[in-house]
Short mmCIF file of N, CA, C and O in Angstrom, two decimals:
data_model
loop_
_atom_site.label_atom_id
_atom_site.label_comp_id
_atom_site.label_asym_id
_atom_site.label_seq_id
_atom_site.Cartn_x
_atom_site.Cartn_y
_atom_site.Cartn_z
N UNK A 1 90.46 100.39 104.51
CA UNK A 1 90.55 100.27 103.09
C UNK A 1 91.28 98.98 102.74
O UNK A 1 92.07 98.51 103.55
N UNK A 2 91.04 98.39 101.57
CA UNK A 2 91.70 97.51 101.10
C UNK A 2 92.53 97.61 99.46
O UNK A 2 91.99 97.97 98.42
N UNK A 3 93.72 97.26 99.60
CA UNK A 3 94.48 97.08 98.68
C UNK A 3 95.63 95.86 98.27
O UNK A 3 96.69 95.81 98.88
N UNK A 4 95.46 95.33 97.69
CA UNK A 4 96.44 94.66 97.29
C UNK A 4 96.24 93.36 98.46
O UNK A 4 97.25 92.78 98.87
N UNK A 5 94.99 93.02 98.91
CA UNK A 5 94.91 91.77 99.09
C UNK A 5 95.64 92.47 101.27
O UNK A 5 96.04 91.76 102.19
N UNK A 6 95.56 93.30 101.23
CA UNK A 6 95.85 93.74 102.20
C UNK A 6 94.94 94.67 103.16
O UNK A 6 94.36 95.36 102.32
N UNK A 7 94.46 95.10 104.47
CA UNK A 7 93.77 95.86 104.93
C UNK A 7 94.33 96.47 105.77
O UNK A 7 95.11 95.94 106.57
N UNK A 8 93.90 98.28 105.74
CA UNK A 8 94.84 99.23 106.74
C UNK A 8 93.57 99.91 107.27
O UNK A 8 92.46 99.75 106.75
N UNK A 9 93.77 100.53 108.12
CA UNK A 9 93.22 101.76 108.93
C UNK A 9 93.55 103.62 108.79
O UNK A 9 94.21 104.28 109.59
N UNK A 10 93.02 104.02 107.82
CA UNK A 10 93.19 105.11 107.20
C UNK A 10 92.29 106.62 108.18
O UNK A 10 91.22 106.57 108.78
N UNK A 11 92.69 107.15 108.11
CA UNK A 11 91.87 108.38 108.42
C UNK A 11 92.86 109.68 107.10
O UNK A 11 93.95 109.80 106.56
N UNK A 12 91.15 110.59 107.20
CA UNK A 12 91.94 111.36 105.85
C UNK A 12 93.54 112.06 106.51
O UNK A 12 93.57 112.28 107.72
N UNK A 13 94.81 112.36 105.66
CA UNK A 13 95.69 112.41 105.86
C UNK A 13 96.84 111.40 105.99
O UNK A 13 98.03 111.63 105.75
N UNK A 14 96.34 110.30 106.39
CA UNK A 14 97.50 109.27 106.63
C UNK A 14 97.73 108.95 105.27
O UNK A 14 97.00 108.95 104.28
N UNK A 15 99.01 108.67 105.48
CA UNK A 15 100.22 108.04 104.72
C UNK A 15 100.12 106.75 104.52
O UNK A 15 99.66 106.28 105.56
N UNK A 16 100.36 105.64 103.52
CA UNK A 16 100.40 104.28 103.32
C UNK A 16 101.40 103.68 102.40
O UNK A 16 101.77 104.27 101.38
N UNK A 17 101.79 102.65 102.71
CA UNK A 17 102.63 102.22 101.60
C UNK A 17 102.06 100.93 101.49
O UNK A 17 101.75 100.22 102.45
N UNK A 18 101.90 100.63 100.15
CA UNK A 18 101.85 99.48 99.74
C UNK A 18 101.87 98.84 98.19
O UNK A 18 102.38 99.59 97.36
N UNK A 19 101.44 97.68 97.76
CA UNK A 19 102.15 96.99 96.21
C UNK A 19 101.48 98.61 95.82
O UNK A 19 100.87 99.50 96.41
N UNK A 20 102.10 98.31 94.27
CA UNK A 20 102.61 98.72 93.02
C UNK A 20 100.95 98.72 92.65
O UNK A 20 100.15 97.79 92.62
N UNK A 21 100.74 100.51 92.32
CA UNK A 21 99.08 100.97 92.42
C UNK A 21 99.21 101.79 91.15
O UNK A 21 99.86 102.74 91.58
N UNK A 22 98.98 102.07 89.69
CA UNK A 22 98.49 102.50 89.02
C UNK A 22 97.52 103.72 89.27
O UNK A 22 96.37 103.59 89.70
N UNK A 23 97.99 104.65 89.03
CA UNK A 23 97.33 106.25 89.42
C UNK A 23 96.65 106.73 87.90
O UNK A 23 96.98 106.39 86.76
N UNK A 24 95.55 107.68 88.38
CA UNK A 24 95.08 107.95 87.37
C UNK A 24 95.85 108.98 86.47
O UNK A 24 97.07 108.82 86.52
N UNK A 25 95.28 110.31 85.41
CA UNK A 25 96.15 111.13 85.25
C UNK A 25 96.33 112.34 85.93
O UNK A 25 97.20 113.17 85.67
N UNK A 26 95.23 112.44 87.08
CA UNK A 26 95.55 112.75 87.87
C UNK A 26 96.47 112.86 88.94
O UNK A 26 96.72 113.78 89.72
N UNK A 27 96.91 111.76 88.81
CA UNK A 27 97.63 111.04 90.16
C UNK A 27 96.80 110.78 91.35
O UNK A 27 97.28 111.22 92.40
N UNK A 28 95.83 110.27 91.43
CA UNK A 28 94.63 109.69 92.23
C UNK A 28 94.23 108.30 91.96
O UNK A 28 94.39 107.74 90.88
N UNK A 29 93.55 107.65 93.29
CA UNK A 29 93.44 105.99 93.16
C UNK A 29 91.97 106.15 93.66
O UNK A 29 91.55 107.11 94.31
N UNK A 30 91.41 105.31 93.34
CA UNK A 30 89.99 105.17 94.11
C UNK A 30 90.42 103.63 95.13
O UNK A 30 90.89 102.67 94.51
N UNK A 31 90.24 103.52 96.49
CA UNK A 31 90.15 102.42 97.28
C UNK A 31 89.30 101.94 97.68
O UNK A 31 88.74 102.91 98.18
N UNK A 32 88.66 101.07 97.89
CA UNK A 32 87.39 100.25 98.45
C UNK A 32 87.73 99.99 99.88
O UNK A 32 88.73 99.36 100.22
N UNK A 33 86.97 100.44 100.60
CA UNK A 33 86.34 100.27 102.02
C UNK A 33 86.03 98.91 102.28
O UNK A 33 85.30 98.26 101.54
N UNK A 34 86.88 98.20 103.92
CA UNK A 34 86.19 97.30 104.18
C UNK A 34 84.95 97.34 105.64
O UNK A 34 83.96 96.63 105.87
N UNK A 35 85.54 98.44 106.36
CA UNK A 35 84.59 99.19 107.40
C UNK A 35 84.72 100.13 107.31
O UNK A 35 85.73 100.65 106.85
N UNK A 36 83.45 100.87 107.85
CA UNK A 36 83.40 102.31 107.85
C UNK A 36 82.87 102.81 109.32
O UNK A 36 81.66 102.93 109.48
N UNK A 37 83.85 103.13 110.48
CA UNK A 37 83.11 104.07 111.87
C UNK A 37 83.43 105.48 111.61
O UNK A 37 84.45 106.06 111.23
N UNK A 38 82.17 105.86 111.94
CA UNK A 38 81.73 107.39 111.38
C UNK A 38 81.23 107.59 112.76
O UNK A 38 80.03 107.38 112.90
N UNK A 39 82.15 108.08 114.25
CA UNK A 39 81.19 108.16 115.41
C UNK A 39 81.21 106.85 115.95
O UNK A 39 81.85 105.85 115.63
N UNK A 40 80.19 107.14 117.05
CA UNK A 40 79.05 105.45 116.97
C UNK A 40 78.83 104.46 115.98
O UNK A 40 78.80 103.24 116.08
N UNK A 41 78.66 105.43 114.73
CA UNK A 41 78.02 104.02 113.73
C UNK A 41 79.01 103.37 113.39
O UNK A 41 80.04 104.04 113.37
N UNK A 42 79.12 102.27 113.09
CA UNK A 42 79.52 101.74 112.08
C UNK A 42 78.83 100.98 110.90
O UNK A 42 77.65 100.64 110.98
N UNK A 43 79.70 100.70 109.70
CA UNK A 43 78.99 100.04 108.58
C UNK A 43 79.62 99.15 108.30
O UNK A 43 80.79 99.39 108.62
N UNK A 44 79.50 98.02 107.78
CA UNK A 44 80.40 96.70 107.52
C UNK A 44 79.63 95.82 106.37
O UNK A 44 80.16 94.85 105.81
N UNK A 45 78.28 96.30 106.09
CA UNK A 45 77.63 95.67 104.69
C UNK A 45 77.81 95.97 103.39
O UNK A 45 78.33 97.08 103.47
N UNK A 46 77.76 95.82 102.73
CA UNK A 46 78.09 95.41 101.37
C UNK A 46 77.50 96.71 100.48
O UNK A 46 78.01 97.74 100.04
N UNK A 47 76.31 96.20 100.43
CA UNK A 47 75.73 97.70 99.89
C UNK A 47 76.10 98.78 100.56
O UNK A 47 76.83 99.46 99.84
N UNK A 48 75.91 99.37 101.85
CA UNK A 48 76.38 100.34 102.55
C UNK A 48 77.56 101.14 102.05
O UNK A 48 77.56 102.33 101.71
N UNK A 49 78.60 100.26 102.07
CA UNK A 49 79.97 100.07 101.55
C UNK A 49 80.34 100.75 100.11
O UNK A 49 81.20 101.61 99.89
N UNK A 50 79.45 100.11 99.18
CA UNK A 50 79.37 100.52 98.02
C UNK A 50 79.36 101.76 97.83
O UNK A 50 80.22 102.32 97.15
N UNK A 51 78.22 102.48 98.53
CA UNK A 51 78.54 104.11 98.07
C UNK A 51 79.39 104.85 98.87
O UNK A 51 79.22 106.06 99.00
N UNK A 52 80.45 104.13 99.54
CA UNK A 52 81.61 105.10 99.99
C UNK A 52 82.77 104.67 99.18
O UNK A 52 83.14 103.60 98.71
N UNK A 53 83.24 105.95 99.18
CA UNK A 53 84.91 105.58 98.43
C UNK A 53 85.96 106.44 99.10
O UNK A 53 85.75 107.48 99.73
N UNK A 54 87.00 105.92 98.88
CA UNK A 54 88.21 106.34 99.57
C UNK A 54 89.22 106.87 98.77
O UNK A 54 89.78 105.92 98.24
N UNK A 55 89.80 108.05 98.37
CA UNK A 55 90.50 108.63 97.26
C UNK A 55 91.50 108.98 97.86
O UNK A 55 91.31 109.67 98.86
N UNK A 56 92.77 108.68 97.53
CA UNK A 56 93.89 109.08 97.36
C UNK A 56 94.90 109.26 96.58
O UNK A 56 94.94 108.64 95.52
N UNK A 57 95.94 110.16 96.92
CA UNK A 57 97.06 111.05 95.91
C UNK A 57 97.92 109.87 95.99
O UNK A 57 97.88 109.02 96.89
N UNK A 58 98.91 109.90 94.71
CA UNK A 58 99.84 108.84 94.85
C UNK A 58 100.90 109.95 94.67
O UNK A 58 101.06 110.76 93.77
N UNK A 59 101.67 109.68 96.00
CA UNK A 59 102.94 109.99 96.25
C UNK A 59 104.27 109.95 95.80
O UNK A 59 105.07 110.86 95.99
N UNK A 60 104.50 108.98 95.25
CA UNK A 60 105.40 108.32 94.26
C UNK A 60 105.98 106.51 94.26
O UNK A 60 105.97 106.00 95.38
N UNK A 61 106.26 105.94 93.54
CA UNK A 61 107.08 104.69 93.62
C UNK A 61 108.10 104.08 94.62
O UNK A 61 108.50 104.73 95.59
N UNK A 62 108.43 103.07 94.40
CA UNK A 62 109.60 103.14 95.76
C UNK A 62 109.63 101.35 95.35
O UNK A 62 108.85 100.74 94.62
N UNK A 63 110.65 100.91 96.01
CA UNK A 63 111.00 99.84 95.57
C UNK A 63 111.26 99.12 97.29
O UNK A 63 111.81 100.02 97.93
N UNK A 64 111.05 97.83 98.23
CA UNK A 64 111.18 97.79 99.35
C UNK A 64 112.53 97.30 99.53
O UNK A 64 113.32 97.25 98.58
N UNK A 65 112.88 96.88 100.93
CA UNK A 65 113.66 96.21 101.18
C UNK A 65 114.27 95.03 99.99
O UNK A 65 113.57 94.74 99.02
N UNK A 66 115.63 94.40 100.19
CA UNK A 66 115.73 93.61 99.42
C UNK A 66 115.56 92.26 100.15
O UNK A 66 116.16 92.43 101.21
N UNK A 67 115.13 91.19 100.15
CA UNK A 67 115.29 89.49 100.69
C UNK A 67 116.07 88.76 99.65
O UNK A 67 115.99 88.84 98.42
N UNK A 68 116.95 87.93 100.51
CA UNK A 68 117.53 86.71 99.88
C UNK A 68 116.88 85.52 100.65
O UNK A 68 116.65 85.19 101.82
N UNK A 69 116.76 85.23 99.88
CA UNK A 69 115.95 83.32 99.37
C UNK A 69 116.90 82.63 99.55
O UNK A 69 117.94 83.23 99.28
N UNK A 70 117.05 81.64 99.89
CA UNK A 70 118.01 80.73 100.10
C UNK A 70 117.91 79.33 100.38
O UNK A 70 117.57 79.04 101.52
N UNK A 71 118.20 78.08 99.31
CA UNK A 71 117.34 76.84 99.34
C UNK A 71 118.89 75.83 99.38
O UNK A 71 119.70 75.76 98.46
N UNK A 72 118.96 75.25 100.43
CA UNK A 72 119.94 74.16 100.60
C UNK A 72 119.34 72.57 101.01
O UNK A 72 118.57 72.30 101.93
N UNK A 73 119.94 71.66 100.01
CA UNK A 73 119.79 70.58 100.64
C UNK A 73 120.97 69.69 101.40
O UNK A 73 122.11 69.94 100.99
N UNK A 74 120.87 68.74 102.39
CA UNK A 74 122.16 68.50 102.67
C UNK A 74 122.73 67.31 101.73
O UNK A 74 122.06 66.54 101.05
N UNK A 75 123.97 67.36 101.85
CA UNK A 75 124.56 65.95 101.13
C UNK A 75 124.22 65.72 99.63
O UNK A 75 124.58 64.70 99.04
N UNK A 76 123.58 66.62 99.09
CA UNK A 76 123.67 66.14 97.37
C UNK A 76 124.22 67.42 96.88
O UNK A 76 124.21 67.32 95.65
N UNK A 77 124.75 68.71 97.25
CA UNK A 77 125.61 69.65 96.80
C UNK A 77 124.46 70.63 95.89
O UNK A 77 124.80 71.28 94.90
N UNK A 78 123.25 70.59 96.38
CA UNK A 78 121.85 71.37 96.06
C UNK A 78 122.01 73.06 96.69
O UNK A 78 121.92 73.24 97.90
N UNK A 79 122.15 73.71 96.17
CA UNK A 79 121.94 75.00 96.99
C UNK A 79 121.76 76.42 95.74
O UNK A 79 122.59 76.70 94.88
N UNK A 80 120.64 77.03 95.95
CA UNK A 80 120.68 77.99 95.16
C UNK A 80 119.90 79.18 96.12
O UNK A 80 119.26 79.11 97.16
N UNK A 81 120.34 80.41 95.13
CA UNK A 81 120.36 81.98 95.91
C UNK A 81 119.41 82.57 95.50
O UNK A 81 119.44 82.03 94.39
N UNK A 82 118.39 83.38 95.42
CA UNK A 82 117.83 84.02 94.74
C UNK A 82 117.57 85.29 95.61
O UNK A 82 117.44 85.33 96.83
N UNK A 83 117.50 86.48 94.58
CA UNK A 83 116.88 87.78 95.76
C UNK A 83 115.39 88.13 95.00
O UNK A 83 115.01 87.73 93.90
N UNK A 84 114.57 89.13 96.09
CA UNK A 84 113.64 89.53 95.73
C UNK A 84 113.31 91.02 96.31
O UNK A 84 113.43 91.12 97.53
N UNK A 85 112.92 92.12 95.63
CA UNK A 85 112.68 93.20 96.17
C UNK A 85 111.34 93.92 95.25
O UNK A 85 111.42 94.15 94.04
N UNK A 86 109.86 94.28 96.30
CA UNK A 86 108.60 94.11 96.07
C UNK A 86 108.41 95.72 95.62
O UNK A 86 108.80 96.70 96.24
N UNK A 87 107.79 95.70 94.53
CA UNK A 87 107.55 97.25 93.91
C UNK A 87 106.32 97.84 95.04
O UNK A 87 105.35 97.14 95.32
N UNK A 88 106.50 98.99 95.54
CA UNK A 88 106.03 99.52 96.43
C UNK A 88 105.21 101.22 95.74
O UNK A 88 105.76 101.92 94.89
N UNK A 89 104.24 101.43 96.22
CA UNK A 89 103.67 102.70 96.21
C UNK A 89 103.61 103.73 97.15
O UNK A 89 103.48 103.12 98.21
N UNK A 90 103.63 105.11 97.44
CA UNK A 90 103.23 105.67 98.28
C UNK A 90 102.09 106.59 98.36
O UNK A 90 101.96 107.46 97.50
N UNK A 91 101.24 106.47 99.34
CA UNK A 91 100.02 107.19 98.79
C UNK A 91 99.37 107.46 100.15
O UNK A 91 99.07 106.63 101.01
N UNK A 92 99.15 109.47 100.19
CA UNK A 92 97.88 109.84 101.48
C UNK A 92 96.60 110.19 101.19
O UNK A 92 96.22 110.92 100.27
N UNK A 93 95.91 109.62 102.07
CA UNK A 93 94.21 110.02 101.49
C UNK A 93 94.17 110.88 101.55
O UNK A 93 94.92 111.61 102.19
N UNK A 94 92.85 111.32 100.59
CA UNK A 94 92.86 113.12 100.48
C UNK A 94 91.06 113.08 101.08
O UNK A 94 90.52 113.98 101.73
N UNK A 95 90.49 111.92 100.67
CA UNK A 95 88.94 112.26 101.09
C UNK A 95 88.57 110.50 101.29
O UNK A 95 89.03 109.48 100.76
N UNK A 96 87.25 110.81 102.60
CA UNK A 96 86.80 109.36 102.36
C UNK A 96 84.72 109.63 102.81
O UNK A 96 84.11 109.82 103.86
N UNK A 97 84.25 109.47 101.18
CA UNK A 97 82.80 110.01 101.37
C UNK A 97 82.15 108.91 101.16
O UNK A 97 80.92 108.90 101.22
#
């Protein structure tokens, strides 16, 4: 599946975390498939692709780790701090047809 500019390896049940996903009112996401092995087969075309979808429950929010940034230059007294901490989702598939 793909999300957020990212690709995982799902089977129904697994767990995922990743960016900040908008749930329906359900609390369900639809994900787009980038392969599909079913067995032997696999699928990797476009159309193929299209009529599968990947549904999952959203678990709840979560916020990640924090990073500090940190930009120094030498000898001109340049230095600044910044932090950053990436809004996170949690979410397990429930079906992938």
């Amino acid at each position: 599946m793909r999300a957020g500019g990212r690709q995982e390896k799902v089977e129904v049940g697994t767990i995922v975390t990743m960016d900040r996903i908008k749930a329906d009112k359900d609390g369900n996401v639809q994900l787009t498939p980038v392969l599909f092995v079913d067995g032997d087969k696999i699928t990797s075309d476009a159309k193929s692709l299209a009529k599968i979808t990947v549904t999952a429950e959203v678990l709840g929010d979560l916020r990640g780790p924090k990073i500090v940034i940190q930009k120094f230059k030498n000898k001109t007294g340049y230095k600044k701090r910044q932090g950053h901490r990436q809004e996170l989702t949690r979410v397990k598939v429930t079906g992938i047809k």
